[in-house]
Tab-separated table of C-alpha atoms in Angstrom:
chain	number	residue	atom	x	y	z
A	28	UNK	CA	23.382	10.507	53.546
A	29	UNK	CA	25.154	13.793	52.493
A	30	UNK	CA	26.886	11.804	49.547
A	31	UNK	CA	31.297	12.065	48.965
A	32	UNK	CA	32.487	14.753	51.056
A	33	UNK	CA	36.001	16.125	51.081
A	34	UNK	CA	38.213	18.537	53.121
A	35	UNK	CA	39.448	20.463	52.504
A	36	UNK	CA	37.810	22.478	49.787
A	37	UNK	CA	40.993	24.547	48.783
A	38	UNK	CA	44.676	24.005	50.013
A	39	UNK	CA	47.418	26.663	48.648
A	40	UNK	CA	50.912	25.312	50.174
A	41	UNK	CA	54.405	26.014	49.327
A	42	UNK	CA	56.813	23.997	47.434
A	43	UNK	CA	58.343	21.400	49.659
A	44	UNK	CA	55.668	21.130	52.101
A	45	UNK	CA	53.257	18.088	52.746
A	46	UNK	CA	49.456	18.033	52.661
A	47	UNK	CA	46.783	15.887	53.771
A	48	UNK	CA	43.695	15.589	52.221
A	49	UNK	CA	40.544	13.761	53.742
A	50	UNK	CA	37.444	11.721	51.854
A	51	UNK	CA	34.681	10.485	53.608
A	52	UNK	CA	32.582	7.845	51.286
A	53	UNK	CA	28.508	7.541	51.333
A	54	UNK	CA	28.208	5.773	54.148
A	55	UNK	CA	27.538	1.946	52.520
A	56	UNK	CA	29.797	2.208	49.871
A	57	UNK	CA	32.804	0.068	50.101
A	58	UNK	CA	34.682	1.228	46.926
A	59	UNK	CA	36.587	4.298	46.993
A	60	UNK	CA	38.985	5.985	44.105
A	61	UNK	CA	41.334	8.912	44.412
A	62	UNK	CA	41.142	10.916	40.907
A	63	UNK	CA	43.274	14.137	39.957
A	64	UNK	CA	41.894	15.949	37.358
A	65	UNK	CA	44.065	19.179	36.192
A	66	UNK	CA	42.674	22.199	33.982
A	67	UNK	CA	40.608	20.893	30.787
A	68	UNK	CA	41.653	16.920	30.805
A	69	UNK	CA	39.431	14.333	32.498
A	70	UNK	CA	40.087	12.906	35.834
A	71	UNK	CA	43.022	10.568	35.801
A	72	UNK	CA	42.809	7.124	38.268
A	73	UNK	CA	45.119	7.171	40.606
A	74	UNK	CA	44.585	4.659	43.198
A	75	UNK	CA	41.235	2.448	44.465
A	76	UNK	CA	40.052	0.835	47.797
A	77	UNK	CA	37.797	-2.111	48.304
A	78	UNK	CA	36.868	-1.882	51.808
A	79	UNK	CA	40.241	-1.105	53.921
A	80	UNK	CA	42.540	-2.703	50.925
A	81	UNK	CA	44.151	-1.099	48.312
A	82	UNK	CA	44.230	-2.585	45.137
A	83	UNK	CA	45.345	-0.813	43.017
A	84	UNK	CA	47.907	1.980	42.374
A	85	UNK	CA	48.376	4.025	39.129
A	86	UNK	CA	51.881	4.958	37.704
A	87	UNK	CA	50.900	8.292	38.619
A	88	UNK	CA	51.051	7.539	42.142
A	89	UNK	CA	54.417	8.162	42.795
A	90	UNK	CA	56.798	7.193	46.354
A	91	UNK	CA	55.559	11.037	47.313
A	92	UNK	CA	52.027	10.227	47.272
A	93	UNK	CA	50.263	7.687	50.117
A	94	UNK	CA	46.889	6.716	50.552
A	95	UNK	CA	45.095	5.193	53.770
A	96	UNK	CA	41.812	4.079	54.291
A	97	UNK	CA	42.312	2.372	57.979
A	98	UNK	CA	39.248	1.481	58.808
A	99	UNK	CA	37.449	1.128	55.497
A	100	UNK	CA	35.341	4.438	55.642
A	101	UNK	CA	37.714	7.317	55.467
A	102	UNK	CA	40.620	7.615	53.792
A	103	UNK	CA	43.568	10.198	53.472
A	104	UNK	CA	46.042	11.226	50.662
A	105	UNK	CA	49.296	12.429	51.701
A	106	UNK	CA	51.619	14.193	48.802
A	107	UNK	CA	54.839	14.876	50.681
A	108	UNK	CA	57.527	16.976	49.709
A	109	UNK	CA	55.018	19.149	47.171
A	110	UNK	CA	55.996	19.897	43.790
A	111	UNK	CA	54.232	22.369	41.546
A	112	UNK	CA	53.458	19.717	39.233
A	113	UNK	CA	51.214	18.673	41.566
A	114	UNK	CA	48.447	21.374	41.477
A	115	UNK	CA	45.333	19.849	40.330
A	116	UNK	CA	42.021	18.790	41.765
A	117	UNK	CA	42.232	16.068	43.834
A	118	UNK	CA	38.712	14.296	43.311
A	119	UNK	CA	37.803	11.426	45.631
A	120	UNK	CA	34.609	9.151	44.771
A	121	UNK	CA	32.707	5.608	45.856
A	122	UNK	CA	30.997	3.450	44.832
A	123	UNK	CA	28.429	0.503	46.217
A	124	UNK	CA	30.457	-2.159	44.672
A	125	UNK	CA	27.689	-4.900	44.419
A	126	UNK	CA	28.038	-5.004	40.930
A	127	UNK	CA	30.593	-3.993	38.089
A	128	UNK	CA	28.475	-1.760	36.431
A	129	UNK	CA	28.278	0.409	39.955
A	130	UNK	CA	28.472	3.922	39.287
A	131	UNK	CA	31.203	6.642	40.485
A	132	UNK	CA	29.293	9.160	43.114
A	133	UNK	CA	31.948	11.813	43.437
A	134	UNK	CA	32.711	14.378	46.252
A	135	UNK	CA	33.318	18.347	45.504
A	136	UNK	CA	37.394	17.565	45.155
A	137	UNK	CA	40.160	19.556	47.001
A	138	UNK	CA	41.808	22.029	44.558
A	139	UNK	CA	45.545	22.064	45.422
A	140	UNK	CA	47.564	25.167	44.299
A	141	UNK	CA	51.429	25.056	45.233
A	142	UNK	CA	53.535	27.638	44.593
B	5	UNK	CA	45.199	-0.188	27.621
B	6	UNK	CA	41.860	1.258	27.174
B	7	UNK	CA	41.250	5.051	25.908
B	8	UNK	CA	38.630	7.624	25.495
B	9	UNK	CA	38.749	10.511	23.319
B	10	UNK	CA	35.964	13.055	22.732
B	11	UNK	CA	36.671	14.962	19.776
B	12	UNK	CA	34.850	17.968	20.701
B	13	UNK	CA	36.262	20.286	23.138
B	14	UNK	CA	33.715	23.030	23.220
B	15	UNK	CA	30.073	22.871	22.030
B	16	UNK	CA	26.660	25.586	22.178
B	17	UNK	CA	23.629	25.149	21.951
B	18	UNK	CA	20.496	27.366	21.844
B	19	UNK	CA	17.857	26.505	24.320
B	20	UNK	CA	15.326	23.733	23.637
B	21	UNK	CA	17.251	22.663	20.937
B	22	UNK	CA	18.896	18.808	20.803
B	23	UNK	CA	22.734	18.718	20.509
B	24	UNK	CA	25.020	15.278	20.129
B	25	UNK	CA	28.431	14.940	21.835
B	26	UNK	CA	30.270	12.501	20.431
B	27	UNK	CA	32.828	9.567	22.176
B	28	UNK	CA	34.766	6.677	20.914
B	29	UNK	CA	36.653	4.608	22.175
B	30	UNK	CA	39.453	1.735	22.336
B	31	UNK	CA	39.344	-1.548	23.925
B	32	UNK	CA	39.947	-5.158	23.147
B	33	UNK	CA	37.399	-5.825	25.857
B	34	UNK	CA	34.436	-7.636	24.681
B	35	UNK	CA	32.696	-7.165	28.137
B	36	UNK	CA	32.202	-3.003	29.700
B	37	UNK	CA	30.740	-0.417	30.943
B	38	UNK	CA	30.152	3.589	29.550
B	39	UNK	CA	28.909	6.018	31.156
B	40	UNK	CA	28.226	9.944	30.702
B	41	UNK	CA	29.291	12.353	33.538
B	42	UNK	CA	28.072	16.228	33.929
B	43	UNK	CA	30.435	18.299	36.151
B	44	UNK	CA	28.922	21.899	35.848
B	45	UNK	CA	31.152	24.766	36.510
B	46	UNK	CA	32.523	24.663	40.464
B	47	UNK	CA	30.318	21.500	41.349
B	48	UNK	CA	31.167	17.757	41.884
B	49	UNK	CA	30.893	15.419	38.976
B	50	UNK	CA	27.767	13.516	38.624
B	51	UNK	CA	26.297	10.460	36.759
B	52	UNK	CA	24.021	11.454	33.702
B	53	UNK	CA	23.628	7.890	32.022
B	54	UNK	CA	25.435	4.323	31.912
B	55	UNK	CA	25.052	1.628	29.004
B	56	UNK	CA	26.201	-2.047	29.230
B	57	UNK	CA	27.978	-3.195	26.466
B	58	UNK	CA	26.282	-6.365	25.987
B	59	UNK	CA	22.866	-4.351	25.798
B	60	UNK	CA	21.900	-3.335	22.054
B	61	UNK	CA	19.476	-1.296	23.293
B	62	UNK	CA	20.143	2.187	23.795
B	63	UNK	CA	20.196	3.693	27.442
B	64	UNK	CA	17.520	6.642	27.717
B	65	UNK	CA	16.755	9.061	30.845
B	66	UNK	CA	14.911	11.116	30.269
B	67	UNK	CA	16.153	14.080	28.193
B	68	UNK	CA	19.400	12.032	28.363
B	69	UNK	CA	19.815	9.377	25.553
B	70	UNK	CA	22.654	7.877	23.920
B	71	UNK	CA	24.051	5.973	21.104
B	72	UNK	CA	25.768	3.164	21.606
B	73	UNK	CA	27.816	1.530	18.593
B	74	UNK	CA	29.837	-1.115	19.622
B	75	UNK	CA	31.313	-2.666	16.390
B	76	UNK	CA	32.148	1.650	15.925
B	77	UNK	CA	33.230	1.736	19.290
B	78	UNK	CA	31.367	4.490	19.727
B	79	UNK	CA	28.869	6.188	22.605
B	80	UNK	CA	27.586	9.389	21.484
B	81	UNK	CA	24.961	11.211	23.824
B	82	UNK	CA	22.210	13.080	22.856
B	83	UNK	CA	20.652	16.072	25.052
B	84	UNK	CA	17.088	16.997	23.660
B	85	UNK	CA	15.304	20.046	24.595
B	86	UNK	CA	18.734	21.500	26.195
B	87	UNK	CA	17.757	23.500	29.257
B	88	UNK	CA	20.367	26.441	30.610
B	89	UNK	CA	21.190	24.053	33.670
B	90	UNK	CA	22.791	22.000	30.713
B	91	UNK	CA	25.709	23.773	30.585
B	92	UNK	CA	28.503	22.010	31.775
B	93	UNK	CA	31.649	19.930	30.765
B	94	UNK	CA	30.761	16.156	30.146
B	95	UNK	CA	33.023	13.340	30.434
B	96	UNK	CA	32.952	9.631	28.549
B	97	UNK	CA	34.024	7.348	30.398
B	98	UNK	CA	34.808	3.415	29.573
B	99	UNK	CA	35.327	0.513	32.835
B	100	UNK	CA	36.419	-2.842	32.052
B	101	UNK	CA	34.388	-5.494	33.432
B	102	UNK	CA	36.241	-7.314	36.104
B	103	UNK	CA	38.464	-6.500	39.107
B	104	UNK	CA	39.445	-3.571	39.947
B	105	UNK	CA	36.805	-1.399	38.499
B	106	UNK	CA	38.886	0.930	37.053
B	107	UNK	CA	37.298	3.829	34.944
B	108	UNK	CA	39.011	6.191	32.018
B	109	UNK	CA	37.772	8.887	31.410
B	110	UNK	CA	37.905	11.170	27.909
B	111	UNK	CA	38.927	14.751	28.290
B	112	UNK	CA	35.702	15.954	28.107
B	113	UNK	CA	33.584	18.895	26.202
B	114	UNK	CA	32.178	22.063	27.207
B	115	UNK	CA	28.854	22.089	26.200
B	116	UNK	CA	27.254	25.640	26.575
B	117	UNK	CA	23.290	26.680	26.490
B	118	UNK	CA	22.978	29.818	25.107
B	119	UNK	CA	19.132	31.593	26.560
C-alpha cells in the first residue's frame, strides 16, 4: 500500500482547454473526496464517493467540472472548457469508511496552472 | 452550515519550545468529529490528531495534544518540544456525524521552527 496517489503531479494548460486528472485510493478504502485548495485557504469539498456512487456534490462543482469513479477504485475529474479561476490544487483523498470518525489519508494533489 | 476559523495565520517557534494554535468553531451539531492536519511545504496533507466530541477527555499523541472545549467551541492544539520537522501549515478541521462525511476545513496557520 503506497497510500492516495495522483497524476498528474503538475498540469499547466491554456484557457479553454480540458484536463483530466486521475486518483487512485489506498487500496481498501471505499470513500473518496475531491478537494481544491488554492494559495493560503484550506481545502474546499468539492464532491465525495462511497464506493462507485456519488453522493454528494458541492456548489463549487460547477456543469464544467465531472467526476467518475466507474468501478469504485479510481476516479477522474474532468474541468472542461478551463478558466483561470480554476488554478488551484486539486487534492484527492480516502478514507476506510467503517466508521464516521474515519480519517482523510490524502494524495500529493495535482497543481493546475491555466493561463 | 458549519465553519472553521483559525485566527492565526502565521506562527514561530524556537526549537524545543511548546507553542498553541488555536481553532474554533461553529456548529449546531451536538454529535462530530475534529481533527488536526500537517501539510509541510510541497508534501501531501496528513493526519496529526482527531477528538470525538462526545469524549471530555483530551486526545494526546505523543508530542501532539489538544484542547478540546466544546461548550467554547473550541479545539486548540498544543505542540510540545517543537522539533524543525514541525514546520508546516496546519489545518482544523470539523465533520458532522452522519452521512456524507463531509469535512471543513479552517484556513490554516503557518507554524515555523526556528533552529
Amino acid at each position: 500500500d503506497t497510500g492516495v496517489s495522483q497524476d498528474p503531479r503538475h498540469k499547466i494548460t491554456k484557457r479553454g482547454q480540458n484536463v483530466t486528472f486521475r486518483c487512485d485510493p489506498i487500496s481498501e478504502h471505499n470513500r473518496l473526496y475531491w478537494y481544491r485548495q488554492t494559495l493560503g485557504q484550506g481545502p474546499e469539498f468539492l464532491t465525495y464517493f462511497q464506493n462507485e456512487a456519488q453522493l454528494e456534490k458541492s456548489r463549487l462543482l460547477s456543469d464544467r467540472f465531472s467526476a467518475e469513479r466507474p468501478k469504485g477504485s479510481f476516479s477522474t475529474l474532468e474541468i472542461q472548457r478551463t478558466e483561470q479561476g480554476d488554478s488551484a490544487m486539486y487534492l484527492c483523498a480516502s478514507s476506510l469508511g467503517t466508521g464516521d470518525n474515519s480519517p482523510l489519508h490524502f494524495g500529493n494533489g495535482t497543481r493546475l496552472t491555466v493561463t | 452550515a458549519q465553519t472553521v476559523t483559525q485566527s492565526q495565520p502565521e506562527m514561530s517557534v524556537q526549537e524545543a519550545e511548546t507553542v498553541t494554535l488555536s481553532c474554533t468553531y461553529d456548529t449546531s451539531e451536538s454529535n462530530y468529529y475534529l481533527f488536526w492536519y500537517k501539510q509541510p511545504p510541497s508534501r501531501q496533507m496528513i493526519l496529526v490528531i482527531r477528538q470525538e466530541a462526545y469524549k471530555q477527555q483530551n486526545a494526546t499523541e505523543n508530542r501532539f495534544s489538544v484542547n478540546f472545549q466544546k461548550a467554547a467551541k473550541s479545539f486548540s492544539l498544543k505542540i510540545s518540544d517543537s522539533q524543525l520537522g514541525d514546520t508546516a501549515m496546519y489545518f482544523c478541521a470539523f465533520m458532522k456525524h452522519g452521512a456524507g462525511n463531509q469535512f471543513y476545513f479552517g484556513t490554516g496557520t503557518s507554524l515555523t521552527v526556528i533552529p
